[in-house]
């Protein structure tokens, strides 16, 4: 498995480079070039990316060795499952709070809170006390929720309200984030492997390595973003709504009212449009299964001695290959529809979990087949996320998107929690001869959920067969000549 891991990484890295070269030749960059030609936009974009990419880097560093660290502390698989459940449950609880905090504390202050809570979360990994590790998981759930809301809120507010750049340029910045995100994930696996295994510092090393990145992120937010906020004050600073203590209660009530109104509007949008409902079902089923995969990939492969950091980098490279394939498939020469690619992604995910039910038979493990299945799953993820993002952008109104996506995430995290709790029950009650059956049963359950997601995608096709919103611009509807 040691040699297999390195060979897989080399092959996938080469594939990513080849696909990226092909995609750059075929993809049009007109909007990007217009935005890049604006020096003020360039400065603002770099200001944002310096801090945000450091935050993403710190987040990815903690991915490869989390399960390994808990095993290093001699916790049972059932105990580790409960730790993961606490992390997911905190995501559910803190998701609404994370959307509300930027309005209450201010956007920049909320980003600083992220750096603080995630740093404390990393420090808790030094303890072998179960309760301290639970606190760390709760803080990790809060930090993850803040990472996906606070930084984006600061950027969008500055882009639109302060600098008055065109809204069409926003995807240019977040497209750069998406490109960097995959590269940082691959690099994080290599660096984590370097410190944890090559230098022999153990599985806690990547978590400690994330703390300086978070400190640097906080410094950029505090110093450079502070200058931006002072400049914003010339236009009327709305980033610190509680400066006047007389108006504080009214503003707090107004914030709460907007929050609840947004929740109700999001639920109404979800229930009134069948396309949104079906898309939400696909997202809940697909992404909840991914959380279970994040928990299970290490215990499936680690007993066979692969370098976990290299495995993690290989998985992220497979995801990058899928994302680049999506760009190629939807470019001018091919013009494949995102809905068809979403169907392909779900089908690949179903096939990978179907393979895993046979490669994880207790007493007869086949780690190479399991690794291949995991790589196929990550390739599916690379196709899935841009496809579902395109469809969400077409069927969910912009002003209600945050609330609707929050409703999507609620069943997503609940399904993942239920899956991990079911695994905890199987592992806790298993006898000596059934040690690995819980993992196999869980993969079989994931395959069933992917089959349900596939049926939801087919239903979405049926509902939107002649719906121009679900298709790329410039492509013909069914029946047109």
Coordinates of C-alpha atoms in Angstrom, one line a residue:
X1 CA 0.0 0.0 0.0
X2 CA 2.9 2.3 0.6
X3 CA 4.1 2.1 -3.0
X4 CA 0.5 2.1 -4.3
X5 CA -0.2 5.4 -2.5
X6 CA 2.7 7.2 -4.1
X7 CA 2.0 5.8 -7.5
X8 CA -1.6 6.9 -7.3
X9 CA -0.6 10.4 -6.3
X10 CA 2.0 10.7 -9.2
X11 CA -0.6 9.5 -11.8
X12 CA -3.3 11.7 -10.5
X13 CA -1.0 14.8 -10.3
X14 CA 0.0 14.2 -13.9
X15 CA -3.7 13.8 -14.9
X16 CA -4.6 17.1 -13.2
X17 CA -1.8 18.9 -15.0
X18 CA -2.9 17.5 -18.4
X19 CA -6.6 18.3 -17.8
X20 CA -5.8 21.8 -16.6
X21 CA -3.7 22.6 -19.7
X22 CA -6.6 21.3 -21.9
X23 CA -9.2 23.3 -19.9
X24 CA -7.2 26.5 -20.2
X25 CA -7.1 26.2 -24.0
X26 CA -10.8 25.7 -24.3
X27 CA -12.3 28.0 -21.6
X28 CA -13.1 31.6 -22.4
X29 CA -11.7 34.2 -19.9
X30 CA -13.4 37.4 -21.1
X31 CA -15.1 38.3 -17.9
X32 CA -12.0 37.4 -15.9
X33 CA -9.8 39.6 -18.2
X34 CA -12.2 42.6 -17.7
X35 CA -12.0 42.3 -14.0
X36 CA -8.2 41.8 -13.9
X37 CA -7.8 45.0 -15.9
X38 CA -9.2 47.0 -13.0
X39 CA -6.4 47.8 -10.5
X40 CA -8.8 48.7 -7.7
X41 CA -10.5 45.4 -8.0
X42 CA -7.2 43.6 -8.1
X43 CA -6.1 45.2 -4.9
X44 CA -9.3 44.4 -3.1
X45 CA -9.3 40.8 -4.3
X46 CA -5.7 40.3 -3.1
X47 CA -6.6 41.8 0.2
X48 CA -9.3 39.2 0.6
X49 CA -7.5 36.2 -0.7
X50 CA -4.4 36.7 1.5
X51 CA -6.5 36.2 4.6
X52 CA -9.1 33.7 3.3
X53 CA -6.6 31.3 1.7
X54 CA -4.6 31.2 5.0
X55 CA -7.9 30.2 6.7
X56 CA -8.6 27.5 4.1
X57 CA -5.0 26.2 4.4
X58 CA -5.3 25.9 8.2
X59 CA -8.6 24.0 7.7
X60 CA -7.2 21.5 5.2
X61 CA -4.1 20.8 7.4
X62 CA -6.4 19.2 9.9
X63 CA -8.0 16.7 7.4
X64 CA -5.5 13.9 7.0
X65 CA -4.8 12.9 10.6
X66 CA -7.9 13.6 12.7
X67 CA -9.1 10.0 13.0
X68 CA -5.4 8.8 13.3
X69 CA -4.9 11.2 16.2
X70 CA -7.9 9.8 18.1
X71 CA -6.7 6.3 17.5
X72 CA -3.2 7.4 18.6
X73 CA -4.9 8.3 21.9
X74 CA -6.3 4.7 22.1
X75 CA -10.0 5.7 21.7
X76 CA -12.3 3.0 20.3
X77 CA -14.0 3.4 16.9
X78 CA -17.3 3.9 18.6
X79 CA -15.9 6.7 20.8
X80 CA -14.4 8.4 17.8
X81 CA -17.8 8.2 16.0
X82 CA -19.3 10.1 18.9
X83 CA -16.6 12.8 18.6
X84 CA -17.5 13.2 14.9
X85 CA -21.2 13.4 15.8
X86 CA -20.4 16.3 18.2
X87 CA -18.7 18.1 15.3
X88 CA -21.6 17.6 12.9
X89 CA -24.2 18.4 15.6
X90 CA -22.4 21.7 16.4
X91 CA -22.5 22.5 12.6
X92 CA -26.3 22.1 12.7
X93 CA -26.6 24.2 15.9
X94 CA -24.2 27.0 14.9
X95 CA -25.2 27.3 11.2
X96 CA -28.0 29.9 12.0
X97 CA -25.7 31.6 14.5
X98 CA -22.9 31.9 11.9
X99 CA -25.3 33.6 9.5
X100 CA -26.4 36.1 12.2
X101 CA -23.1 36.9 13.9
X102 CA -21.6 39.0 11.1
X103 CA -24.6 41.3 11.4
X104 CA -24.4 41.4 15.2
X105 CA -20.6 41.6 15.9
X106 CA -19.5 42.9 12.5
X107 CA -18.0 41.0 9.6
X108 CA -14.3 41.6 10.4
X109 CA -14.8 40.8 14.1
X110 CA -16.6 37.5 13.2
X111 CA -13.6 36.5 11.0
X112 CA -11.3 37.2 14.0
X113 CA -13.6 35.1 16.2
X114 CA -13.1 32.3 13.6
X115 CA -9.3 32.5 14.0
X116 CA -9.6 32.4 17.8
X117 CA -12.0 29.5 18.1
X118 CA -10.2 27.4 15.5
X119 CA -6.9 28.0 17.2
X120 CA -8.4 26.8 20.5
X121 CA -9.8 23.8 18.7
X122 CA -6.3 23.0 17.5
X123 CA -4.8 23.4 21.0
X124 CA -7.4 20.9 22.4
X125 CA -5.8 18.2 20.2
X126 CA -2.8 18.2 22.6
X127 CA -5.1 16.7 25.4
X128 CA -6.0 13.1 25.7
X129 CA -9.0 13.9 27.8
X130 CA -12.2 12.8 26.1
X131 CA -14.2 15.8 27.4
X132 CA -11.6 18.3 26.2
X133 CA -11.7 16.7 22.7
X134 CA -15.4 17.0 22.7
X135 CA -15.1 20.7 23.4
X136 CA -12.6 20.9 20.5
X137 CA -15.0 19.2 18.2
X138 CA -17.8 21.7 19.2
X139 CA -15.4 24.6 18.6
X140 CA -14.4 23.0 15.2
X141 CA -18.1 22.9 14.2
X142 CA -18.5 26.6 15.1
X143 CA -15.3 27.5 13.2
X144 CA -16.3 25.6 10.1
X145 CA -19.7 27.4 10.1
X146 CA -17.9 30.7 10.4
X147 CA -15.4 29.9 7.7
X148 CA -18.3 29.4 5.2
X149 CA -20.1 32.6 6.1
X150 CA -18.1 35.3 7.7
X151 CA -15.3 35.7 5.1
X152 CA -17.8 35.6 2.2
X153 CA -20.0 38.2 3.9
X154 CA -17.1 40.6 4.4
X155 CA -16.0 40.2 0.7
X156 CA -19.5 40.6 -0.8
X157 CA -20.3 43.6 1.4
X158 CA -17.0 45.3 0.4
X159 CA -17.3 44.4 -3.3
X160 CA -20.9 45.6 -3.7
X161 CA -21.6 48.2 -1.0
X162 CA -18.2 49.8 -0.5
X163 CA -16.3 49.7 -3.9
X164 CA -19.4 49.3 -6.1
X165 CA -17.8 46.8 -8.4
X166 CA -20.1 44.9 -10.8
X167 CA -21.8 41.9 -9.2
X168 CA -20.7 39.9 -12.3
X169 CA -17.1 40.1 -11.0
X170 CA -17.9 38.2 -7.7
X171 CA -17.7 34.8 -9.4
X172 CA -14.2 35.8 -10.6
X173 CA -12.9 36.0 -7.1
X174 CA -14.7 32.8 -5.9
X175 CA -13.5 31.0 -9.0
X176 CA -10.0 31.8 -7.9
X177 CA -10.8 30.6 -4.4
X178 CA -12.1 27.3 -5.9
X179 CA -8.9 26.8 -7.9
X180 CA -6.7 27.6 -5.0
X181 CA -8.8 25.4 -2.7
X182 CA -8.0 22.2 -4.5
X183 CA -4.3 23.0 -4.8
X184 CA -4.1 23.9 -1.1
X185 CA -5.9 20.6 -0.2
X186 CA -3.3 18.6 -2.1
X187 CA -0.4 20.6 -0.6
X188 CA -1.9 20.2 2.9
X189 CA -1.8 16.5 2.6
X190 CA 1.9 16.5 1.6
X191 CA 2.9 18.9 4.3
X192 CA 0.9 17.0 7.0
X193 CA 2.6 13.8 5.8
X194 CA 6.0 15.5 6.0
X195 CA 5.6 16.6 9.6
X196 CA 3.6 13.7 11.0
X197 CA 5.5 10.8 9.3
X198 CA 8.7 11.8 7.6
X199 CA 9.8 13.9 10.5
X200 CA 8.2 11.6 13.0
X201 CA 6.4 14.3 14.9
X202 CA 3.2 12.3 15.2
X203 CA -0.4 12.9 14.1
X204 CA -0.8 16.0 16.4
X205 CA 1.8 17.9 14.3
X206 CA -0.5 19.1 11.5
X207 CA -2.9 20.6 14.1
X208 CA -0.2 22.6 15.7
X209 CA 1.1 23.7 12.3
X210 CA -2.4 25.1 11.5
X211 CA -2.1 27.6 14.5
X212 CA 0.6 29.9 12.9
X213 CA -1.6 30.1 9.7
X214 CA -4.6 31.1 11.8
X215 CA -2.5 33.7 13.6
X216 CA -1.3 35.1 10.2
X217 CA -4.9 35.2 9.0
X218 CA -5.9 37.1 12.1
X219 CA -3.1 39.6 11.6
X220 CA -4.2 40.3 8.0
X221 CA -7.8 40.7 9.1
X222 CA -6.9 42.9 12.0
X223 CA -4.3 45.2 10.2
X224 CA -5.1 45.3 6.5
X225 CA -8.8 44.7 6.7
X226 CA -8.9 47.3 9.5
X227 CA -7.6 49.9 7.0
X228 CA -10.3 48.8 4.6
X229 CA -13.0 49.2 7.2
X230 CA -11.7 52.7 8.1
X231 CA -11.9 53.6 4.4
X232 CA -15.4 52.1 4.5
X233 CA -16.3 54.6 7.2
X234 CA -16.1 57.4 4.7
X235 CA -19.1 55.7 2.9
X236 CA -21.0 55.0 6.1
X237 CA -19.7 52.0 8.1
X238 CA -22.4 49.4 8.7
X239 CA -19.9 46.8 9.9
X240 CA -20.2 47.8 13.6
X241 CA -23.9 48.1 14.3
X242 CA -23.7 48.3 18.1
X243 CA -21.6 51.5 18.5
X244 CA -24.5 53.4 19.9
X245 CA -25.7 51.7 23.1
X246 CA -29.0 53.6 22.9
X247 CA -29.9 52.0 19.6
X248 CA -28.4 48.6 20.4
X249 CA -31.6 46.9 21.6
X250 CA -33.6 48.1 18.5
X251 CA -30.8 47.0 16.2
X252 CA -30.6 43.6 17.9
X253 CA -34.4 43.2 17.5
X254 CA -34.2 44.2 13.9
X255 CA -31.4 41.7 13.3
X256 CA -33.4 38.9 14.9
X257 CA -36.5 39.8 12.9
X258 CA -34.6 39.8 9.6
X259 CA -33.1 36.4 10.6
X260 CA -36.4 34.8 11.3
X261 CA -38.0 36.4 8.3
X262 CA -35.2 35.0 6.1
X263 CA -35.7 31.5 7.6
X264 CA -39.4 31.6 6.8
X265 CA -38.9 32.9 3.3
X266 CA -36.3 30.3 2.6
X267 CA -38.6 27.5 3.8
X268 CA -41.4 28.9 1.6
X269 CA -39.2 29.0 -1.4
X270 CA -38.1 25.4 -0.7
X271 CA -41.7 24.1 -0.4
X272 CA -43.2 26.1 -3.3
X273 CA -40.8 25.0 -6.1
X274 CA -40.5 21.3 -6.8
X275 CA -37.1 21.8 -8.5
X276 CA -35.7 23.4 -5.4
X277 CA -37.1 20.5 -3.3
X278 CA -35.6 17.8 -5.5
X279 CA -32.2 19.6 -5.6
X280 CA -32.2 19.9 -1.9
X281 CA -32.9 16.2 -1.6
X282 CA -30.0 15.4 -3.8
X283 CA -27.7 17.6 -1.8
X284 CA -28.8 16.2 1.6
X285 CA -28.3 12.6 0.4
X286 CA -25.0 13.1 -1.4
X287 CA -23.3 15.3 1.0
X288 CA -24.4 13.5 4.2
X289 CA -22.8 10.4 2.7
X290 CA -19.6 12.4 2.2
X291 CA -19.4 13.1 5.9
X292 CA -19.6 9.3 6.6
X293 CA -16.9 8.7 4.0
X294 CA -14.7 11.3 5.8
X295 CA -15.0 9.3 9.0
X296 CA -14.5 5.8 7.4
X297 CA -11.6 6.2 4.9
X298 CA -8.9 6.2 7.6
X299 CA -10.0 3.1 9.5
X300 CA -10.4 1.2 6.2
X301 CA -6.9 2.0 4.8
X302 CA -4.8 2.7 7.9
X303 CA -4.4 -0.9 9.1
X304 CA -2.5 -1.6 5.9
X305 CA 0.2 1.0 6.5
X306 CA -0.2 3.6 3.8
X307 CA 1.1 7.2 4.3
X308 CA -2.2 9.0 5.2
X309 CA -1.0 12.4 4.1
X310 CA -0.2 11.0 0.6
X311 CA -3.5 9.2 0.5
X312 CA -5.3 12.5 1.4
X313 CA -3.4 14.4 -1.3
X314 CA -4.4 11.7 -3.9
X315 CA -8.0 12.0 -2.9
X316 CA -7.9 15.7 -3.3
X317 CA -6.1 15.4 -6.6
X318 CA -8.9 13.1 -7.8
X319 CA -11.4 15.7 -6.8
X320 CA -9.4 18.4 -8.7
X321 CA -9.4 16.1 -11.8
X322 CA -13.2 15.9 -11.5
X323 CA -13.6 19.6 -11.2
X324 CA -11.4 20.2 -14.2
X325 CA -13.3 17.6 -16.2
X326 CA -16.5 19.6 -15.4
X327 CA -14.9 22.7 -16.9
X328 CA -13.9 20.8 -20.0
X329 CA -17.3 19.1 -20.5
X330 CA -19.2 22.3 -20.2
X331 CA -16.9 24.3 -22.5
X332 CA -17.8 25.3 -26.0
X333 CA -16.7 22.2 -28.0
X334 CA -18.7 19.8 -25.8
X335 CA -21.5 21.8 -24.0
X336 CA -22.6 18.9 -21.8
X337 CA -25.4 19.9 -19.5
X338 CA -24.6 20.3 -15.7
X339 CA -27.7 18.2 -14.9
X340 CA -26.2 15.3 -16.9
X341 CA -22.9 15.6 -15.2
X342 CA -24.7 15.7 -11.8
X343 CA -26.3 12.4 -12.8
X344 CA -22.9 11.0 -13.7
X345 CA -21.4 12.1 -10.4
X346 CA -24.2 10.4 -8.4
X347 CA -23.8 7.3 -10.5
X348 CA -20.1 7.2 -9.9
X349 CA -20.6 7.7 -6.2
X350 CA -23.1 4.8 -6.1
X351 CA -20.7 2.5 -8.0
X352 CA -17.8 3.4 -5.5
X353 CA -19.9 2.5 -2.5
X354 CA -21.1 -0.6 -4.2
X355 CA -17.4 -1.6 -4.7
X356 CA -16.7 -0.8 -1.0
X357 CA -19.3 -3.3 0.2
X358 CA -17.2 -6.0 -1.4
X359 CA -13.7 -4.7 -0.6
X360 CA -14.4 -4.4 3.1
X361 CA -15.6 -7.9 3.9
X362 CA -14.5 -8.8 7.4
X363 CA -11.4 -11.0 7.4
X364 CA -10.9 -10.5 3.6
X365 CA -10.1 -6.8 3.2
X366 CA -8.9 -5.6 -0.2
X367 CA -7.3 -2.2 0.5
X368 CA -6.2 -1.4 -3.1
X369 CA -9.8 -1.9 -4.4
X370 CA -11.0 0.3 -1.5
X371 CA -8.5 3.0 -2.4
X372 CA -9.7 2.9 -6.0
X373 CA -13.3 3.2 -4.8
X374 CA -12.4 6.2 -2.7
X375 CA -10.6 7.9 -5.6
X376 CA -13.7 7.3 -7.8
X377 CA -15.8 8.9 -5.1
X378 CA -13.6 12.0 -5.0
X379 CA -13.7 12.2 -8.8
X380 CA -17.5 12.2 -8.4
X381 CA -17.3 15.0 -5.9
X382 CA -15.2 17.1 -8.3
X383 CA -18.1 16.7 -10.8
X384 CA -20.9 17.1 -8.3
X385 CA -20.0 20.4 -6.6
X386 CA -19.8 22.7 -9.7
X387 CA -22.9 21.0 -11.2
X388 CA -25.0 21.4 -8.1
X389 CA -23.7 25.0 -7.6
X390 CA -24.8 25.8 -11.2
X391 CA -28.3 24.4 -10.7
X392 CA -28.7 26.2 -7.3
X393 CA -27.7 29.5 -9.0
X394 CA -30.5 28.9 -11.6
X395 CA -33.4 27.7 -9.4
X396 CA -32.8 29.4 -6.1
X397 CA -33.3 33.2 -6.0
X398 CA -30.2 35.2 -5.0
X399 CA -31.9 37.0 -2.2
X400 CA -33.1 33.8 -0.6
X401 CA -30.1 31.6 -1.4
X402 CA -28.4 31.7 2.0
X403 CA -31.7 30.8 3.9
X404 CA -32.5 28.0 1.4
X405 CA -29.0 26.5 1.6
X406 CA -29.3 26.6 5.4
X407 CA -32.4 24.5 5.1
X408 CA -30.6 22.1 2.8
X409 CA -27.8 21.6 5.3
X410 CA -30.2 20.7 8.2
X411 CA -31.2 17.3 6.8
X412 CA -27.7 16.9 5.5
X413 CA -26.1 17.0 8.9
X414 CA -28.9 15.1 10.6
X415 CA -28.5 12.2 8.2
X416 CA -24.8 12.2 8.7
X417 CA -25.2 12.2 12.5
X418 CA -27.7 9.3 12.3
X419 CA -25.3 7.3 10.1
X420 CA -22.5 7.8 12.6
X421 CA -24.7 6.9 15.5
X422 CA -25.8 3.8 13.7
X423 CA -22.2 2.9 13.1
X424 CA -21.5 3.6 16.8
X425 CA -24.3 1.2 17.8
X426 CA -23.1 -1.6 15.5
X427 CA -19.4 -1.3 16.6
X428 CA -20.4 -1.2 20.3
X429 CA -22.6 -4.3 20.0
X430 CA -20.4 -6.3 17.7
X431 CA -18.8 -9.5 18.8
X432 CA -15.2 -10.6 18.1
X433 CA -16.2 -12.2 14.8
X434 CA -18.1 -9.1 13.6
X435 CA -15.5 -6.5 14.1
X436 CA -15.6 -5.1 10.5
X437 CA -19.2 -5.8 9.6
X438 CA -20.4 -2.3 10.8
X439 CA -18.2 -0.6 8.2
X440 CA -19.4 -2.8 5.4
X441 CA -23.1 -2.3 6.4
X442 CA -22.5 1.4 6.5
X443 CA -21.1 1.4 3.0
X444 CA -24.1 -0.6 1.8
X445 CA -26.4 2.0 3.4
X446 CA -24.5 4.8 1.6
X447 CA -25.0 2.9 -1.7
X448 CA -28.7 2.9 -1.0
X449 CA -28.7 6.6 -0.3
X450 CA -26.9 7.2 -3.5
X451 CA -29.5 5.2 -5.3
X452 CA -32.2 7.4 -3.8
X453 CA -30.2 10.5 -4.8
X454 CA -30.1 9.1 -8.4
X455 CA -33.8 8.8 -8.4
X456 CA -34.1 12.4 -7.2
X457 CA -31.9 13.6 -10.1
X458 CA -34.0 11.6 -12.6
X459 CA -37.1 13.3 -11.2
X460 CA -35.4 16.7 -11.5
X461 CA -34.8 15.9 -15.2
X462 CA -38.4 14.9 -15.6
X463 CA -39.7 18.1 -14.0
X464 CA -37.3 20.4 -15.9
X465 CA -37.1 18.6 -19.2
X466 CA -37.9 21.8 -21.1
X467 CA -36.7 24.3 -18.4
X468 CA -34.2 26.7 -19.8
X469 CA -33.0 27.6 -16.3
X470 CA -31.5 24.1 -15.9
X471 CA -29.5 24.3 -19.1
X472 CA -26.4 26.2 -20.2
X473 CA -27.0 29.3 -22.1
X474 CA -27.1 28.9 -25.9
X475 CA -28.2 25.2 -25.9
X476 CA -31.4 24.0 -27.5
X477 CA -34.4 22.6 -25.5
X478 CA -35.9 19.3 -26.3
X479 CA -38.0 19.4 -29.4
X480 CA -36.3 22.5 -30.8
X481 CA -34.7 22.4 -34.3

